[in-house]
mmCIF file of N, CA and C in Angstrom:
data_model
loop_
_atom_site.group_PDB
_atom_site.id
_atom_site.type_symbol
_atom_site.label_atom_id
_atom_site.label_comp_id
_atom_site.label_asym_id
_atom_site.label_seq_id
_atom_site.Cartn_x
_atom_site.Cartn_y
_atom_site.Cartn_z
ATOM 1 N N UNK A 22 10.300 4.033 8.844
ATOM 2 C CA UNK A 22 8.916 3.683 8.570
ATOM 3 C C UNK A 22 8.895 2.491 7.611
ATOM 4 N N UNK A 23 8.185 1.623 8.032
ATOM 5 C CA UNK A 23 7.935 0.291 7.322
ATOM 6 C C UNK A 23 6.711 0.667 6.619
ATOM 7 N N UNK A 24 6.799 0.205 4.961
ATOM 8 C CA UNK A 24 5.346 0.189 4.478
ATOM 9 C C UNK A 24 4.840 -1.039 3.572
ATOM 10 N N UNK A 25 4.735 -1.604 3.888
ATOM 11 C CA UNK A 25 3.709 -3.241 3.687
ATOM 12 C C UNK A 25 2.408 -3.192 2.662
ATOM 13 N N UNK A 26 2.722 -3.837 1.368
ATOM 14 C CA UNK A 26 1.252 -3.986 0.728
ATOM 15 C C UNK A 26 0.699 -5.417 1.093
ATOM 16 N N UNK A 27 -0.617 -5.759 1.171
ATOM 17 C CA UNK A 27 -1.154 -6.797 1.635
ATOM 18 C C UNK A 27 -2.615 -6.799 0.801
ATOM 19 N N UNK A 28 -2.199 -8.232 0.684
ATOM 20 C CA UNK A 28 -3.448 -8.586 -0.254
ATOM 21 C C UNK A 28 -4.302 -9.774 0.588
ATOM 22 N N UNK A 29 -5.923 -9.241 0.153
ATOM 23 C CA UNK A 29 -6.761 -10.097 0.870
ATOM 24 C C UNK A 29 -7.696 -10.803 -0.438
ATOM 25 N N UNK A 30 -7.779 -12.131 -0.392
ATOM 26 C CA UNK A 30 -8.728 -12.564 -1.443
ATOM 27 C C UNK A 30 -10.085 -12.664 -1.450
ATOM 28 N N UNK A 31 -10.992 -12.385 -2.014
ATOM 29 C CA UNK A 31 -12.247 -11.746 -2.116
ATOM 30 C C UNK A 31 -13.030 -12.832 -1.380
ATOM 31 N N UNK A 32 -13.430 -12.091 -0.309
ATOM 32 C CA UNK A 32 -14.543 -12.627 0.757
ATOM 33 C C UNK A 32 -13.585 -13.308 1.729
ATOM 34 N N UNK A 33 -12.305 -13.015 1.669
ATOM 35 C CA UNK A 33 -11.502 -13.232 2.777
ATOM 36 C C UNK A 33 -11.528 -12.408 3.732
ATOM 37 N N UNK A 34 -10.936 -12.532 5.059
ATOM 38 C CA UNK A 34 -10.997 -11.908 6.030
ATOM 39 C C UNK A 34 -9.421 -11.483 6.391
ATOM 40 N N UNK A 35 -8.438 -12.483 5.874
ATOM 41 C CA UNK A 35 -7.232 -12.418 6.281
ATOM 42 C C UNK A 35 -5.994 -12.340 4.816
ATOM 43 N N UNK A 36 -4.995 -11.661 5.035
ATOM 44 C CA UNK A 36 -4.106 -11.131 4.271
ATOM 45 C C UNK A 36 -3.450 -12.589 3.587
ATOM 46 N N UNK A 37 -3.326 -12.998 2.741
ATOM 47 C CA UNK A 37 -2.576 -14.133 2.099
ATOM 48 C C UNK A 37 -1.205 -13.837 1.608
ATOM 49 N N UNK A 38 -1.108 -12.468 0.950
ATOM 50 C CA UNK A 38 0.079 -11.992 0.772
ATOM 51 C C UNK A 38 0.821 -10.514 1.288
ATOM 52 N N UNK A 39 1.429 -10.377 1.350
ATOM 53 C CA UNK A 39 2.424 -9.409 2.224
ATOM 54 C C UNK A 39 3.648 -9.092 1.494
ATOM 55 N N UNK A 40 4.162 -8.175 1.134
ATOM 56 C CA UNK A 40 5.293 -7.353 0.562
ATOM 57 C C UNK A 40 5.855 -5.855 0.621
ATOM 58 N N UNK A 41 6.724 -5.898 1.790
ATOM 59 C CA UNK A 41 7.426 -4.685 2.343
ATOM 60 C C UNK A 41 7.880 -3.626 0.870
ATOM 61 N N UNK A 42 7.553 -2.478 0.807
ATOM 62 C CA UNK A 42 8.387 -1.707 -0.544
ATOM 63 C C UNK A 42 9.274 -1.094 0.060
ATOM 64 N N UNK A 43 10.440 -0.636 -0.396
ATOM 65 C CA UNK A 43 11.301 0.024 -0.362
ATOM 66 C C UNK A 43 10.942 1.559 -0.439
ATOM 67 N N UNK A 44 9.890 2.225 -0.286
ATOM 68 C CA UNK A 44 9.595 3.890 -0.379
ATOM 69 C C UNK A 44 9.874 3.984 1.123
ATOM 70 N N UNK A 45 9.425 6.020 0.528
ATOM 71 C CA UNK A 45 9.896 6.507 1.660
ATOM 72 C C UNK A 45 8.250 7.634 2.054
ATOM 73 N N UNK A 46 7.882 8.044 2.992
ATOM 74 C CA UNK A 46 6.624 8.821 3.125
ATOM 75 C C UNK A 46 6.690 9.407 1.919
ATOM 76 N N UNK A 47 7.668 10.282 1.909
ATOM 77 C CA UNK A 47 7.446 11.193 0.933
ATOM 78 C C UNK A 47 7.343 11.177 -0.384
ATOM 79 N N UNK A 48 7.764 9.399 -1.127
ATOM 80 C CA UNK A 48 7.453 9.226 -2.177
ATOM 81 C C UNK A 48 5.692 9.298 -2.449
ATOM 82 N N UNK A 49 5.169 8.124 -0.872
ATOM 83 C CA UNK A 49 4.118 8.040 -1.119
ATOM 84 C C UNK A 49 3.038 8.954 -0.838
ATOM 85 N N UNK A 50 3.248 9.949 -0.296
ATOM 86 C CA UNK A 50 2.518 11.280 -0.303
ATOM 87 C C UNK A 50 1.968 11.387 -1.258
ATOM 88 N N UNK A 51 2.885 11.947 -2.407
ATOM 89 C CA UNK A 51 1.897 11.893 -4.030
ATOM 90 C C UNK A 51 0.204 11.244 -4.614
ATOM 91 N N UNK A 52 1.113 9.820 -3.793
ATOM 92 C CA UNK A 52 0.251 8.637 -4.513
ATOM 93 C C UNK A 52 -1.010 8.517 -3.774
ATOM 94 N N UNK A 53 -0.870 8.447 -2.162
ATOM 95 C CA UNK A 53 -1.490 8.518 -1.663
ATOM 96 C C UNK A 53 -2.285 9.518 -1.708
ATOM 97 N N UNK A 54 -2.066 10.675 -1.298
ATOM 98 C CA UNK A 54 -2.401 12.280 -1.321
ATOM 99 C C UNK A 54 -3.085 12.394 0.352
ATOM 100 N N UNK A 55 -1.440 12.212 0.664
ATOM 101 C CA UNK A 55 -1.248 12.813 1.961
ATOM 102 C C UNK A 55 -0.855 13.635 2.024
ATOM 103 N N UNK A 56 -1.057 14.871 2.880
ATOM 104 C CA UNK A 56 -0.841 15.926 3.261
ATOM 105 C C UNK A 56 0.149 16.355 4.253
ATOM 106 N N UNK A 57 0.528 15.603 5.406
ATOM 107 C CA UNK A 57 0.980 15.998 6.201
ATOM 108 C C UNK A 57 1.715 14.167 6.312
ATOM 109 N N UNK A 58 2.900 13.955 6.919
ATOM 110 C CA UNK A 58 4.029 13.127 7.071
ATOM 111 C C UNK A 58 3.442 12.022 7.725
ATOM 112 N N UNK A 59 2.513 12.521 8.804
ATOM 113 C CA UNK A 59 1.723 11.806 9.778
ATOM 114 C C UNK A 59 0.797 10.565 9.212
ATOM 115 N N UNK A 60 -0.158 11.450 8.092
ATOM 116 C CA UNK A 60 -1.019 10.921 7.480
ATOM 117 C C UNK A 60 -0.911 9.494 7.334
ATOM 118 N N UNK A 61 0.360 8.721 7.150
ATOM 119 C CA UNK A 61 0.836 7.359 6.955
ATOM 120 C C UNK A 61 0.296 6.336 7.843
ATOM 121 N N UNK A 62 -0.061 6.584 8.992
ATOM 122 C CA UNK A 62 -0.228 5.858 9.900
ATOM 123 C C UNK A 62 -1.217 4.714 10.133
ATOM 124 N N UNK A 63 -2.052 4.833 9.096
ATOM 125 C CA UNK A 63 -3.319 4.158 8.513
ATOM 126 C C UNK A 63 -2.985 3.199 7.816
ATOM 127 N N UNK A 64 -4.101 2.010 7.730
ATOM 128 C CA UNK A 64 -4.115 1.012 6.463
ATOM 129 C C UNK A 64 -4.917 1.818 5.998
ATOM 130 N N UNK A 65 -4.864 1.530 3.973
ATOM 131 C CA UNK A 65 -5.418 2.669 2.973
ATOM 132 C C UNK A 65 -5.645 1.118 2.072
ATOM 133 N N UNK A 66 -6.946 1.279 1.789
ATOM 134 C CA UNK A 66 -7.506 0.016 0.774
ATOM 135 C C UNK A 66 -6.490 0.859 -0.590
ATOM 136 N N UNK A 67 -6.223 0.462 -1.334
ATOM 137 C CA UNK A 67 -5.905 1.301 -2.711
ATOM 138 C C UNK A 67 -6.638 0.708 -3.687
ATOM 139 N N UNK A 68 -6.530 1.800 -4.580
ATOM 140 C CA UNK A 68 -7.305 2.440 -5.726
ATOM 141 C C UNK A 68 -6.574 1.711 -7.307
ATOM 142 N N UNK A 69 -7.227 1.284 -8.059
ATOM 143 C CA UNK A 69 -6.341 0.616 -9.243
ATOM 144 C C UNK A 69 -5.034 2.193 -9.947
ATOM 145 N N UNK A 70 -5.596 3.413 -9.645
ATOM 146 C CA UNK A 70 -4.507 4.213 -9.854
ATOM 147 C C UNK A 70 -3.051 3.874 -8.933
ATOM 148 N N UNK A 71 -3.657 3.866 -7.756
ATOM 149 C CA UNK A 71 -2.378 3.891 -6.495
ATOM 150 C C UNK A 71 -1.853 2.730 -6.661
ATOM 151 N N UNK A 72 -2.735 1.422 -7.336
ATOM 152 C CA UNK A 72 -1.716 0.315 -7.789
ATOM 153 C C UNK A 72 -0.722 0.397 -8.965
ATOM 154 N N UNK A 73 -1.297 1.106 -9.696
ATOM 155 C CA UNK A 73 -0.337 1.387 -11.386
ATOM 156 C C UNK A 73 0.875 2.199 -10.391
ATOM 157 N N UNK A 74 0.330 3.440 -10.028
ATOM 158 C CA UNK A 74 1.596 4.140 -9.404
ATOM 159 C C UNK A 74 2.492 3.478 -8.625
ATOM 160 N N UNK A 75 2.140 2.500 -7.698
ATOM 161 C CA UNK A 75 3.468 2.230 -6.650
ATOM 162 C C UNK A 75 4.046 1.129 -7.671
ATOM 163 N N UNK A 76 3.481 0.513 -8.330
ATOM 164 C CA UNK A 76 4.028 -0.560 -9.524
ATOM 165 C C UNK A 76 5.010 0.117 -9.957
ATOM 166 N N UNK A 77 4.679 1.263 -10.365
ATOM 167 C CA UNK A 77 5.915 2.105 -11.461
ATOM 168 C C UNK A 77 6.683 2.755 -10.438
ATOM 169 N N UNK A 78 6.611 3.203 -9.272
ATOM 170 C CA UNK A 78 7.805 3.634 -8.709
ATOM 171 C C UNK A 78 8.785 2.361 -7.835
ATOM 172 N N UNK A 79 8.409 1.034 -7.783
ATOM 173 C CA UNK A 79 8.697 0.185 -7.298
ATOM 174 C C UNK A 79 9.408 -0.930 -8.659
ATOM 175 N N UNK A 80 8.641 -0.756 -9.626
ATOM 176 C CA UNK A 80 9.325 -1.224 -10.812
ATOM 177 C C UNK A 80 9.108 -3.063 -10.643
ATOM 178 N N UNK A 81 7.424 -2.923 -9.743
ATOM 179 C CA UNK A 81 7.166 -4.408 -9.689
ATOM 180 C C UNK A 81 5.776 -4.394 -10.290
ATOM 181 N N UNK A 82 5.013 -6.377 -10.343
ATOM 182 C CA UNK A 82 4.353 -5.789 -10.613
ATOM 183 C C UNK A 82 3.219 -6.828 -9.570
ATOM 184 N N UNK A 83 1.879 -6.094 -8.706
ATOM 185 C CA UNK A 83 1.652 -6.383 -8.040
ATOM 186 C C UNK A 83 0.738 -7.659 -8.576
ATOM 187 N N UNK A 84 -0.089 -8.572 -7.212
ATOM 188 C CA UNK A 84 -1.369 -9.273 -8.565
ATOM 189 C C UNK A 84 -2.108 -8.513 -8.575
ATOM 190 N N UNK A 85 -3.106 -8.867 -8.997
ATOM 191 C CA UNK A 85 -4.594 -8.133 -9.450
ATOM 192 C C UNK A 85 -5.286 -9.332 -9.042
ATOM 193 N N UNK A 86 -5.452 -10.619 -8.338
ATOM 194 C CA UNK A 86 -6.764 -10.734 -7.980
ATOM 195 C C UNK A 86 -6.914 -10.958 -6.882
ATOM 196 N N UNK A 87 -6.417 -10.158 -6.052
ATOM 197 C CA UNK A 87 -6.251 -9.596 -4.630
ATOM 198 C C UNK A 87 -6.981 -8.339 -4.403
ATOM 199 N N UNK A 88 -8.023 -7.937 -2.873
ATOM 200 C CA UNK A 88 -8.118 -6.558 -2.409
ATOM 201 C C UNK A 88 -6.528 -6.381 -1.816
ATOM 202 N N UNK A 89 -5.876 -5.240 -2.413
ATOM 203 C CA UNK A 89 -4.807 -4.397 -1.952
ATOM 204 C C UNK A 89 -4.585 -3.237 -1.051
ATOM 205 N N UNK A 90 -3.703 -3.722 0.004
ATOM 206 C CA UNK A 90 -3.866 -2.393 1.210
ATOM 207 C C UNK A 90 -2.430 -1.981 1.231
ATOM 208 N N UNK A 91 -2.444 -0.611 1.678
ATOM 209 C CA UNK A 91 -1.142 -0.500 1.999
ATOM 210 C C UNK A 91 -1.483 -0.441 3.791
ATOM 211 N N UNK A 92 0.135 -0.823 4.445
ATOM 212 C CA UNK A 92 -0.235 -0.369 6.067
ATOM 213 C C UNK A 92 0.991 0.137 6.538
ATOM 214 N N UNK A 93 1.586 0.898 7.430
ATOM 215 C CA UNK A 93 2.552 1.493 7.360
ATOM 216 C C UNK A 93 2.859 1.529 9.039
ATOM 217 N N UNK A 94 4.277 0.822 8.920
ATOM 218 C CA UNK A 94 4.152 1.246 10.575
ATOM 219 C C UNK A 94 5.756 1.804 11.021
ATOM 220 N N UNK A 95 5.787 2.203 11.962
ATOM 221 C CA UNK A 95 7.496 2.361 12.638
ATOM 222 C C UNK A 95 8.118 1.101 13.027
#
């Protein structure tokens, strides 16, 4: 499973930046608060929490004046 954060700049339509993380579902289960393995399969706008969190389990640090998505694919 590939999982991709992507940033769109405000009143953009299209992603400017893109950065694959190294997790695994099951890290992001937590963060996300997925339930079931499946759940991944979605783009998920994130939340300034779900940004602090994947920051700290990724040990990067994302921008902030970007909308942030995660998208996740096989």
């Amino acid at each position: 499973m590939r999982h991709v954060i992507m940033g769109v700049p405000e009143g953009e339509d299209f992603a400017s930046y893109e950065l694959e993380i190294p997790v695994s579902v099951t890290d992001l289960k937590p963060i996300m608060s997925w339930a079931k393995d499946d759940d991944c399969v979605y783009d998920y706008h994130l939340t300034a929490e779900q940004i602090s969190a994947i920051e700290k389990l990724c040990a990067l640090k994302l921008p902030s004046d970007l909308t942030l998505f995660l998208t996740c694919s096989a």
